């Protein structure tokens, strides 16, 4: 079992309280780590270190900072297998997913932003008598708060553009999944990044996250997590006008039109529903199917889901792992019960899979499909964030759009059709930040990422991240006569 430490001013540091939280492997329930239970004292030290490093780091050229990002990417890449192993152990996700999604993307995030920042040019706007030059200056000290579902994937998505644009940061990963954040700090120490540029505080949202967001020297907060927590963070940051980026929850619709090629797309539709046990903010947890193919779709979908291989996350052939915690498992189970109370029919799942070899103590549930619920029922509109999908039918494109838009969330959606024009037309009517047609989670790191309504505020990704992690200053110079 490992005892983790905070990372402040380039050094490992024990929590001032001397207290630790216990970290468990979700697949077995086994205790795997002691995690610093940081408090305001640690927060103050970490912010002070970031503040101290701010001026010198900001004074470096973007090329020099981009080179640092590349060095971190190289060193992370050397730990590729270790990232996948730790992420799989810490989250309960299958090792193949941890490798293909988490480890690959964490390295790619640093490389991508190294390139983008290295090639970033100042904008210029000519007037007949003057030249406007727009500079991108660092914002200052920032706080980066991340959830447990894609730990290093999301942390690296914030750290790379934030420091690449000349800011210094304090990170606060989820207390449930601290292992790869710790690995990133070891990588950062190894490459010798100047002390104080990246600091990391472990601990709970209430004891470590909240004082970080409130800290007077913090100028921006990038937060990914639940909508309710996002509202708390937004209220706290508003008092001192901190820049804020919020990537929050979702209740995404997967729309299957009557001309969908089920042979071609069924595997992708199943993946969109259950990747990472449905614990991806973009997962399609409501499937809306044209009534003319509903029966055929349902039969094939249930069959495909029942064939998903659930089990030991470290087994290469495993497709579904465990949920993150006993509390989250109880939440998902309570929604299965609620679905039945709301008049739904349980088509499959909701039980404990038959597992041995120590996995009996993990947070397991077989993937759930519920049919027959009203589109405005609680199970069809609230974010469950687990392996549970509700099926609904529609008779026209307009009805599908109305159902899809009928929640407080507006993160993403997908449309499955052989008529690409029709797919794009429907996509334009969805009230979400992102829509895929005949694909899902197909990511180009240059494009904007984020949601509308209660799914968030602002966009990250590509130049949108660079915009958030910088302040635009316009210098208008009058031309000589
Ligand atoms: P939470 O909102 O519970 O937590 C997110 C992070 O915020 C954690 O590090 C948590 O710490 C911290 N935190 C909690 N309270 C506070 C506070 N008062 N001040 C500052 N920080 C705080 O989300 P989960 O970790 O449960 O993640 C799941 C959620 O994240 C889902 O709703 C999902 O949709 C969303 N998500 C959104 C994404 C997007 O891009 N839109 C991507 C991925 C997930 P701790 O947990 O350690 O207490």
Coordinates of C-alpha atoms in Angstrom, one line a residue, residues 210-463:
X210 CA -13.3 24.8 -1.4
X211 CA -10.4 26.8 0.2
X212 CA -8.5 26.7 -3.1
X213 CA -11.4 28.1 -5.1
X214 CA -11.9 30.8 -2.4
X215 CA -8.3 31.8 -2.2
X216 CA -7.7 35.5 -2.9
X217 CA -4.5 34.9 -5.0
X218 CA -6.2 32.5 -7.3
X219 CA -7.3 34.2 -10.6
X220 CA -9.0 31.3 -12.5
X221 CA -10.7 28.0 -11.8
X222 CA -11.1 25.2 -14.3
X223 CA -13.5 22.7 -12.8
X224 CA -14.8 19.4 -14.2
X225 CA -17.3 17.6 -12.1
X226 CA -21.0 17.4 -11.2
X227 CA -23.5 20.2 -11.8
X228 CA -24.3 20.7 -8.1
X229 CA -20.7 21.0 -7.2
X230 CA -20.2 23.3 -10.2
X231 CA -22.8 25.6 -8.8
X232 CA -21.0 25.8 -5.4
X233 CA -17.7 26.5 -7.2
X234 CA -19.3 29.2 -9.3
X235 CA -20.8 31.0 -6.3
X236 CA -17.5 30.9 -4.5
X237 CA -15.5 32.1 -7.5
X238 CA -18.0 34.9 -8.3
X239 CA -17.2 37.0 -5.3
X240 CA -13.7 37.8 -6.5
X241 CA -14.5 37.7 -10.3
X242 CA -12.2 34.7 -10.9
X243 CA -12.2 33.4 -14.5
X244 CA -14.3 30.3 -14.5
X245 CA -14.6 27.2 -16.8
X246 CA -17.2 24.6 -15.8
X247 CA -17.5 21.2 -17.5
X248 CA -20.4 19.6 -15.8
X249 CA -22.9 16.8 -16.0
X250 CA -24.9 15.4 -18.9
X251 CA -28.0 13.4 -19.9
X252 CA -27.2 12.7 -23.5
X253 CA -29.5 11.4 -26.1
X254 CA -28.6 8.7 -28.7
X255 CA -31.1 9.1 -31.5
X256 CA -31.6 6.1 -33.8
X257 CA -33.4 7.1 -36.9
X258 CA -35.6 4.6 -38.9
X259 CA -32.9 4.4 -41.6
X260 CA -30.0 3.6 -39.2
X261 CA -27.8 0.7 -40.4
X262 CA -27.9 -1.4 -37.2
X263 CA -25.5 -4.0 -38.5
X264 CA -22.9 -1.3 -39.0
X265 CA -23.5 0.8 -35.8
X266 CA -24.7 -1.5 -33.0
X267 CA -21.3 -2.0 -31.5
X268 CA -20.7 1.8 -31.5
X269 CA -24.1 2.5 -29.9
X270 CA -23.4 0.0 -27.2
X271 CA -20.0 1.6 -26.6
X272 CA -21.6 5.1 -26.4
X273 CA -23.9 3.7 -23.7
X274 CA -21.5 1.8 -21.5
X275 CA -17.9 2.9 -22.0
X276 CA -16.2 3.1 -18.6
X277 CA -19.4 1.6 -17.1
X278 CA -21.4 4.5 -18.4
X279 CA -19.3 6.8 -16.2
X280 CA -18.3 9.2 -19.0
X281 CA -20.1 12.6 -19.1
X282 CA -20.7 12.1 -22.8
X283 CA -22.3 8.6 -22.6
X284 CA -25.7 8.3 -24.2
X285 CA -27.9 7.3 -21.3
X286 CA -31.2 7.8 -23.2
X287 CA -31.7 6.0 -26.4
X288 CA -34.5 7.4 -28.6
X289 CA -35.5 4.9 -31.3
X290 CA -37.8 5.5 -34.2
X291 CA -41.0 3.5 -33.4
X292 CA -40.8 1.6 -36.7
X293 CA -37.6 -0.1 -35.7
X294 CA -38.0 -0.1 -31.9
X295 CA -38.7 -3.8 -31.5
X296 CA -35.9 -4.9 -33.8
X297 CA -33.4 -2.4 -32.2
X298 CA -34.4 -3.4 -28.6
X299 CA -33.9 -7.1 -29.3
X300 CA -30.5 -6.6 -30.9
X301 CA -29.4 -4.0 -28.3
X302 CA -30.3 -6.2 -25.3
X303 CA -28.5 -9.2 -26.9
X304 CA -25.3 -7.1 -27.5
X305 CA -25.3 -5.7 -24.0
X306 CA -25.8 -9.1 -22.4
X307 CA -22.7 -10.3 -24.3
X308 CA -20.4 -7.6 -22.9
X309 CA -17.7 -9.2 -20.9
X310 CA -17.8 -7.9 -17.3
X311 CA -15.0 -8.9 -14.9
X312 CA -11.5 -8.5 -13.8
X313 CA -10.3 -5.0 -15.0
X314 CA -6.7 -6.3 -15.5
X315 CA -7.9 -9.0 -17.9
X316 CA -7.2 -7.9 -21.5
X317 CA -10.6 -9.2 -22.7
X318 CA -12.7 -7.4 -20.1
X319 CA -15.1 -4.9 -21.6
X320 CA -16.9 -3.7 -18.4
X321 CA -15.3 -3.1 -15.0
X322 CA -16.6 -2.0 -11.7
X323 CA -18.2 1.2 -10.5
X324 CA -16.1 3.7 -8.7
X325 CA -17.4 3.3 -5.1
X326 CA -20.0 1.6 -2.9
X327 CA -21.9 4.9 -2.6
X328 CA -22.0 5.3 -6.4
X329 CA -23.1 1.7 -6.8
X330 CA -26.0 2.4 -4.3
X331 CA -26.9 5.5 -6.3
X332 CA -27.2 3.5 -9.5
X333 CA -29.1 0.7 -7.8
X334 CA -31.5 3.2 -6.3
X335 CA -32.2 4.5 -9.9
X336 CA -33.0 0.9 -11.0
X337 CA -35.5 0.7 -8.2
X338 CA -36.9 4.1 -9.0
X339 CA -37.3 3.2 -12.7
X340 CA -39.5 0.2 -11.7
X341 CA -41.5 2.5 -9.4
X342 CA -41.9 5.0 -12.2
X343 CA -43.5 2.3 -14.4
X344 CA -40.4 1.1 -16.4
X345 CA -39.6 -2.5 -17.4
X346 CA -36.2 -3.9 -16.5
X347 CA -35.1 -5.6 -19.8
X348 CA -31.7 -6.8 -18.4
X349 CA -29.1 -6.1 -15.7
X350 CA -29.1 -4.6 -12.3
X351 CA -27.7 -7.7 -10.5
X352 CA -24.3 -8.7 -9.2
X353 CA -22.3 -10.5 -11.8
X354 CA -20.9 -13.9 -10.9
X355 CA -17.3 -13.1 -10.0
X356 CA -14.6 -14.8 -7.9
X357 CA -10.9 -14.3 -7.0
X358 CA -11.4 -11.3 -4.7
X359 CA -13.7 -9.4 -7.0
X360 CA -16.7 -10.3 -4.7
X361 CA -15.8 -7.2 -2.6
X362 CA -16.0 -4.8 -5.5
X363 CA -18.7 -2.4 -6.7
X364 CA -20.3 -4.5 -9.4
X365 CA -23.5 -4.3 -11.3
X366 CA -24.5 -5.8 -14.6
X367 CA -25.5 -3.3 -17.3
X368 CA -29.0 -2.1 -17.1
X369 CA -31.6 -1.4 -19.8
X370 CA -35.0 0.1 -18.9
X371 CA -37.9 0.4 -21.3
X372 CA -41.3 2.0 -21.1
X373 CA -40.5 5.1 -19.0
X374 CA -42.0 8.5 -19.8
X375 CA -39.4 10.8 -21.4
X376 CA -39.9 13.3 -18.5
X377 CA -39.6 10.7 -15.7
X378 CA -36.8 11.2 -13.2
X379 CA -34.8 8.3 -14.5
X380 CA -35.0 9.7 -18.0
X381 CA -34.0 13.2 -17.1
X382 CA -31.6 13.0 -14.2
X383 CA -27.9 12.2 -14.5
X384 CA -27.2 8.7 -13.2
X385 CA -23.6 8.4 -14.5
X386 CA -23.6 4.6 -14.5
X387 CA -24.2 1.5 -16.7
X388 CA -28.0 2.3 -17.0
X389 CA -29.8 3.2 -20.2
X390 CA -33.5 4.1 -20.8
X391 CA -35.2 3.3 -24.1
X392 CA -37.8 5.6 -25.7
X393 CA -39.6 5.7 -29.0
X394 CA -40.5 8.6 -31.3
X395 CA -42.5 9.0 -34.5
X396 CA -40.9 12.1 -36.1
X397 CA -37.7 14.0 -36.2
X398 CA -39.4 16.8 -34.4
X399 CA -40.5 14.5 -31.6
X400 CA -37.0 13.1 -31.2
X401 CA -35.6 16.6 -30.9
X402 CA -38.2 17.6 -28.3
X403 CA -37.4 14.6 -26.2
X404 CA -33.6 15.0 -26.6
X405 CA -33.9 18.7 -25.5
X406 CA -36.2 17.9 -22.6
X407 CA -33.7 17.9 -19.7
X408 CA -31.8 20.5 -17.7
X409 CA -28.6 19.3 -19.3
X410 CA -27.1 20.1 -22.7
X411 CA -23.7 18.5 -23.1
X412 CA -23.7 16.1 -26.1
X413 CA -25.7 13.8 -28.2
X414 CA -25.4 11.4 -31.2
X415 CA -27.6 10.6 -34.2
X416 CA -27.4 7.4 -36.2
X417 CA -28.7 7.5 -39.8
X418 CA -27.8 6.7 -43.4
X419 CA -29.1 10.2 -44.4
X420 CA -26.2 12.5 -43.4
X421 CA -28.1 15.7 -44.3
X422 CA -31.1 14.6 -42.1
X423 CA -28.6 13.8 -39.3
X424 CA -26.9 17.2 -39.6
X425 CA -30.3 18.9 -39.7
X426 CA -31.3 17.2 -36.4
X427 CA -27.9 17.9 -34.9
X428 CA -28.4 21.7 -35.5
X429 CA -31.6 21.5 -33.5
X430 CA -30.1 19.8 -30.4
X431 CA -29.5 22.1 -27.5
X432 CA -26.0 20.8 -26.7
X433 CA -22.4 21.8 -27.0
X434 CA -21.5 18.7 -29.1
X435 CA -23.2 16.3 -31.4
X436 CA -21.9 13.3 -33.3
X437 CA -23.5 11.8 -36.4
X438 CA -22.8 8.0 -36.9
X439 CA -20.0 8.1 -34.4
X440 CA -19.4 9.0 -30.7
X441 CA -16.5 10.3 -28.7
X442 CA -14.6 10.8 -31.9
X443 CA -12.4 13.6 -30.8
X444 CA -10.3 16.1 -32.6
X445 CA -8.4 18.0 -29.9
X446 CA -8.7 21.3 -31.9
X447 CA -12.5 21.5 -31.6
X448 CA -14.5 23.1 -28.8
X449 CA -15.6 20.9 -25.9
X450 CA -18.3 21.8 -23.4
X451 CA -22.0 22.1 -22.7
X452 CA -24.9 24.5 -22.5
X453 CA -27.7 24.8 -19.9
X454 CA -26.7 23.0 -16.7
X455 CA -23.9 21.1 -18.4
X456 CA -21.4 23.9 -18.0
X457 CA -20.0 27.3 -18.8
X458 CA -17.5 28.1 -21.5
X459 CA -15.5 25.8 -23.8
X460 CA -12.2 24.0 -23.5
X461 CA -10.2 22.3 -26.3
X462 CA -7.9 23.8 -29.0
X463 CA -7.9 27.6 -29.1

